[in-house]
Coordinates of C-alpha atoms in Angstrom, one line a residue:
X81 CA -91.2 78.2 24.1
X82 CA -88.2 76.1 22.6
X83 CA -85.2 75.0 24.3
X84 CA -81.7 73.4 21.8
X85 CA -79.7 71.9 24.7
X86 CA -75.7 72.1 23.5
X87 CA -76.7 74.0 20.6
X88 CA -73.9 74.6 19.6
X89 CA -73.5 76.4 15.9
X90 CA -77.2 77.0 15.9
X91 CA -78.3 74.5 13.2
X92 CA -81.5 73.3 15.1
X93 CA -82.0 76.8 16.5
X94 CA -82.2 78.1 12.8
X95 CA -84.2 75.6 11.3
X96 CA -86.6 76.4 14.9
X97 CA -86.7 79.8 13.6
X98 CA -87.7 79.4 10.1
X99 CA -90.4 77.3 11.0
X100 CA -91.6 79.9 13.8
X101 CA -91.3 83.3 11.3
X102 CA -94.4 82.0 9.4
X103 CA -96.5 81.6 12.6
X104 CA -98.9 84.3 14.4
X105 CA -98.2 83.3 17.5
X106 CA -95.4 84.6 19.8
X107 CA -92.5 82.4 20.1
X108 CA -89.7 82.2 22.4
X109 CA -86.3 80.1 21.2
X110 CA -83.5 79.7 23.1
X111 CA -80.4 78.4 21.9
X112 CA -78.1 77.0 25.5
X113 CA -74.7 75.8 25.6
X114 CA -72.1 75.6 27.9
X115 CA -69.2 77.0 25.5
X116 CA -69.2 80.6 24.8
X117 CA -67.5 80.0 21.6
X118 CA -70.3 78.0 20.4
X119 CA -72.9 80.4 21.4
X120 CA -71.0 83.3 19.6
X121 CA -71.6 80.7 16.3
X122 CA -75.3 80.5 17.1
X123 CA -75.7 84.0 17.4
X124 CA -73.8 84.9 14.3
X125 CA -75.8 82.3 12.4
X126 CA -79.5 83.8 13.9
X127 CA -78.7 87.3 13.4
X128 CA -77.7 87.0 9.9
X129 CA -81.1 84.8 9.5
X130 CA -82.9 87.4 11.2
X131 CA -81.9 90.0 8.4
X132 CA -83.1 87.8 5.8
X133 CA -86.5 87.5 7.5
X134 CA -87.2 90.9 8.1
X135 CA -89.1 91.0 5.0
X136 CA -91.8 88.3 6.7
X137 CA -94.4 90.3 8.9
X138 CA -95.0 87.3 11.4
X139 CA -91.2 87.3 11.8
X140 CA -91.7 90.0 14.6
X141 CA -93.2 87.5 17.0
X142 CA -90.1 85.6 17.2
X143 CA -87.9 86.0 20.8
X144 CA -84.6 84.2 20.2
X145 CA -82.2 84.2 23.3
X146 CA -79.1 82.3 24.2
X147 CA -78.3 81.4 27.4
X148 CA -74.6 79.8 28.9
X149 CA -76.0 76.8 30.6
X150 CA -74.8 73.4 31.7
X151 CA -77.1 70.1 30.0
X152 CA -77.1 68.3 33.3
X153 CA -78.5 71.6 35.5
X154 CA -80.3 73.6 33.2
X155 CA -81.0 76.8 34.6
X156 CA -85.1 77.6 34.2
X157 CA -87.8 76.9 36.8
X158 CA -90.3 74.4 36.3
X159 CA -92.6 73.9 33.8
X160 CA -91.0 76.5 31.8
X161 CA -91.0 75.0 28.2
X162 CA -93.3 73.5 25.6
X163 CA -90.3 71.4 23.6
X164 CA -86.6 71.0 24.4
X165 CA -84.6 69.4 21.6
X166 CA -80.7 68.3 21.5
X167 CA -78.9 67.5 18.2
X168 CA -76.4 65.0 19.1
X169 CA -75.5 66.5 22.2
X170 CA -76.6 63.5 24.5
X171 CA -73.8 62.4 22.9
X172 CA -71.3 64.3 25.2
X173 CA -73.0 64.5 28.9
X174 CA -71.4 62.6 31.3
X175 CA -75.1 62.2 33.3
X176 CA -77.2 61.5 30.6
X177 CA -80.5 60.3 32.7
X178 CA -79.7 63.5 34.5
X179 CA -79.9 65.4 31.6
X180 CA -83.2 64.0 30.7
X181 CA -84.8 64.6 34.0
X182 CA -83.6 67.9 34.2
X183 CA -85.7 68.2 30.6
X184 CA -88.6 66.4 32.4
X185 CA -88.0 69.2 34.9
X186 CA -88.3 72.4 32.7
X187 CA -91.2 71.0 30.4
X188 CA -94.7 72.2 30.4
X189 CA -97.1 69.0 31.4
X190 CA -97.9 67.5 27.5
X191 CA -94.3 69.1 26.6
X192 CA -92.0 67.1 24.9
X193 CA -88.2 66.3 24.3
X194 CA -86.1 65.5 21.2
X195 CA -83.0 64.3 21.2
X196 CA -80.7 62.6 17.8
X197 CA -77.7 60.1 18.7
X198 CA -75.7 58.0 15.8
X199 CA -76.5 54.6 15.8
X200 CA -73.4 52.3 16.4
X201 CA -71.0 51.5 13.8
X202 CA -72.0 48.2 12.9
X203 CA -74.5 50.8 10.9
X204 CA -72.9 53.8 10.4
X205 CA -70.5 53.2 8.4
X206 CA -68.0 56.6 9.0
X207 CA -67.5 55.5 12.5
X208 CA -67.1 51.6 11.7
X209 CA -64.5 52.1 8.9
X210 CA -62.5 54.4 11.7
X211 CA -63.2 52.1 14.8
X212 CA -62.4 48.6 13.0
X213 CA -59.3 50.1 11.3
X214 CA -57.9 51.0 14.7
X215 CA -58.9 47.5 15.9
X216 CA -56.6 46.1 13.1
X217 CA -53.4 48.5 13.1
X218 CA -53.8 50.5 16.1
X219 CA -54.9 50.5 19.6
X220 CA -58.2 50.5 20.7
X221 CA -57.3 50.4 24.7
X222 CA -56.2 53.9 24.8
X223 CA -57.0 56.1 27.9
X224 CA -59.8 58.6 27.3
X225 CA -61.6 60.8 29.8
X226 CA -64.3 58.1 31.8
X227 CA -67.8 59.0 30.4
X228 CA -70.9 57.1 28.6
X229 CA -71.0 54.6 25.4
X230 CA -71.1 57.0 22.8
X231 CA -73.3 54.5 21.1
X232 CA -76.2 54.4 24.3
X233 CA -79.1 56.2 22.4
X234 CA -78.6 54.3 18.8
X235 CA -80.4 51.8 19.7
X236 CA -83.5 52.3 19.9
X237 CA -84.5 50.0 22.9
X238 CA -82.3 51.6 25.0
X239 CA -83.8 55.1 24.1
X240 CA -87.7 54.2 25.1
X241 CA -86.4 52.3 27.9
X242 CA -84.5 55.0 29.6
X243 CA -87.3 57.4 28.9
X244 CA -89.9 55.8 30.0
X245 CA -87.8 54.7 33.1
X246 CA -88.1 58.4 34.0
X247 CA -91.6 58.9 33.7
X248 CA -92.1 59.9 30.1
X249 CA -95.3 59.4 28.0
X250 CA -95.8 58.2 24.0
X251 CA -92.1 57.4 24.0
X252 CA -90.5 56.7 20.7
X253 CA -87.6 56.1 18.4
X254 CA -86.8 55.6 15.3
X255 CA -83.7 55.2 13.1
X256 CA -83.1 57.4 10.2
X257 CA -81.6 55.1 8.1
X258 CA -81.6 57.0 4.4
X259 CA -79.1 59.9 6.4
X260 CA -75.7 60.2 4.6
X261 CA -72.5 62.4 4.6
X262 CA -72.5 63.3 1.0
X263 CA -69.8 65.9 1.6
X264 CA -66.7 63.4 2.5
X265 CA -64.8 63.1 -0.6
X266 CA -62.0 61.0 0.4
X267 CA -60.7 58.4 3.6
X268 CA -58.8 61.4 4.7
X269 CA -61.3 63.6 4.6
X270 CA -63.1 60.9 6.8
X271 CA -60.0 60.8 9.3
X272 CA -59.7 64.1 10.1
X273 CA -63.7 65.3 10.4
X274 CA -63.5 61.9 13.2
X275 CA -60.3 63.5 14.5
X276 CA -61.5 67.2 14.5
X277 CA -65.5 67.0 14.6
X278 CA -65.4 64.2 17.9
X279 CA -64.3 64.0 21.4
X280 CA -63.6 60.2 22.5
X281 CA -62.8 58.9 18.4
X282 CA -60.4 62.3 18.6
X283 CA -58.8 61.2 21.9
X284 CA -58.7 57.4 20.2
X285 CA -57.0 58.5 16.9
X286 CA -54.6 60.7 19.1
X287 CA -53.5 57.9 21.3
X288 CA -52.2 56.1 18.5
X289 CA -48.4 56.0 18.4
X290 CA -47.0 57.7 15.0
X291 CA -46.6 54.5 13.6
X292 CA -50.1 53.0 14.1
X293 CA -51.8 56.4 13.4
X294 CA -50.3 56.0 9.9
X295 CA -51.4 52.8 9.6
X296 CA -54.7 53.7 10.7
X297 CA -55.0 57.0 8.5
X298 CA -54.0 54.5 5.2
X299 CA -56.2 51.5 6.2
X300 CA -59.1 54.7 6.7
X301 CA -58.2 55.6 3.5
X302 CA -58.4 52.0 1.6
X303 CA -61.4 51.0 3.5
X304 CA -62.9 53.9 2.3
X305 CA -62.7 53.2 -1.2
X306 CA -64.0 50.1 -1.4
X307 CA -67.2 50.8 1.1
X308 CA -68.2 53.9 -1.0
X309 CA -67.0 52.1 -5.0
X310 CA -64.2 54.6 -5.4
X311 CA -66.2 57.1 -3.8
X312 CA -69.7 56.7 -5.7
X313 CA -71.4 56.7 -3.5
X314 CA -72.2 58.3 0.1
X315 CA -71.4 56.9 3.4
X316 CA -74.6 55.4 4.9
X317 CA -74.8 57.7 8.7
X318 CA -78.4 56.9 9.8
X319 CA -79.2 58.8 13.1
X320 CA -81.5 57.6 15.9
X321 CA -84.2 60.3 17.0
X322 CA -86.3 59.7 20.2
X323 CA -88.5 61.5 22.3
X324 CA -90.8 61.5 25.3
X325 CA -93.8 63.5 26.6
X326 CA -94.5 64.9 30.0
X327 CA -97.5 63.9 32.1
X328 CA -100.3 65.8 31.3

């Protein structure tokens, strides 16, 4: 049995699901979020996989259910799952060791989490062309809703620490660092996936006055270019993955 914590479109819960259609065994995903609207995504997303699949006989031992759940209380008993994974999500909770002890919680002993974070933006370099430009023209000390460094889990020592500070076993992280985001075309395309894909960076770029938001969007743009050689080449994103196992 899987658990994708904050699953939101499905992505993780798809990719689960390929994997599991060519297995013998029964399988149970579940895809939990706390927005209906994103579990509405997710199901769209399985169902129309699960057409495609029909064709594969093991396909038929695959479960998939979604759940409306909150990260930091998830709502299962004990020693309910064999894996829970969260793709980014850690990102968001405003309790993230509760989060993780809740996952402690719900794994089977010899179960294990996954969870992916960005590393900070001294290395990825989407987030540190945004966050220096507003440094430079804007305003950095805008008020945004109180919760975690956004950053916490990219590095790595951090990660281990914090899970074996729970009680994990064979903790590990390790830094994707050949990830990139090979579909921004432009500095503006850039601005507005930070001011329509985040949560804090959006509530950053929105605090801006008009004046230093157009500063910031044309300093995005500039910066852009000249990271990427006129836009040769990919923005370097690399992702930090880490995970823990339950006492067996």
């Amino acid at each position: 049995r899987l658990l994708d914590v904050a699953t939101g479109p499905g992505f993780v819960l798809s990719a689960a699901l390929e994997v599991a259609s060519s297995s013998n065994k029964p399988i149970q995903l579940i895809g939990m979020d706390i927005s209906q609207n994103f579990l509405s995504m997710a199901k769209r997303r399985i169902h129309a996989q699960q057409q495609h699949l029909k064709g594969k006989p093991q396909s038929t031992n695959v479960r998939v259910d979604f759940v409306e759940g909150n990260a930091e209380s998830l709502p299962f008993p004990d020693n309910t799952f064999d894996s829970v994974v969260c793709n980014f999500g850690i990102l968001h909770f405003y309790k993230q060791d509760t989060f993780l002890r809740e996952c402690y919680r719900v794994l089977r002993p010899g179960g294990k989490v996954s969870f992916s974070a960005w590393a900070p933006p001294t290395r990825t370099e989407g987030f540190g062309i945004a966050l220096n430009a507003i440094a430079d023209v804007g305003n950095l000390d805008v008020a945004v809703p109180e919760g975690p460094n956004f950053f916490r889990f990219g590095e790595l020592e951090e990660a281990t620490k914090t899970l074996e500070g729970i009680g994990y076993d064979n903790v590990g992280s390790v830094e994707l660092s050949q990830m990139k985001w090979i579909n921004v075309e432009s500095g503006e395309m850039l601005y507005h996936i930070l001011l329509n894909g985040t949560v804090r960076t959006r509530e950053i770029l929105l605090g801006q006055t008009e004046e230093q938001a157009s500063a910031v969007q044309a300093l995005v743009k500039q910066r852009y270019k000249t990271v990427t050689d006129e836009g040769n080449r990919p923005l370097s994103m690399p992702a930090v993955v880490s995970s823990g196992q339950k006492t067996i």
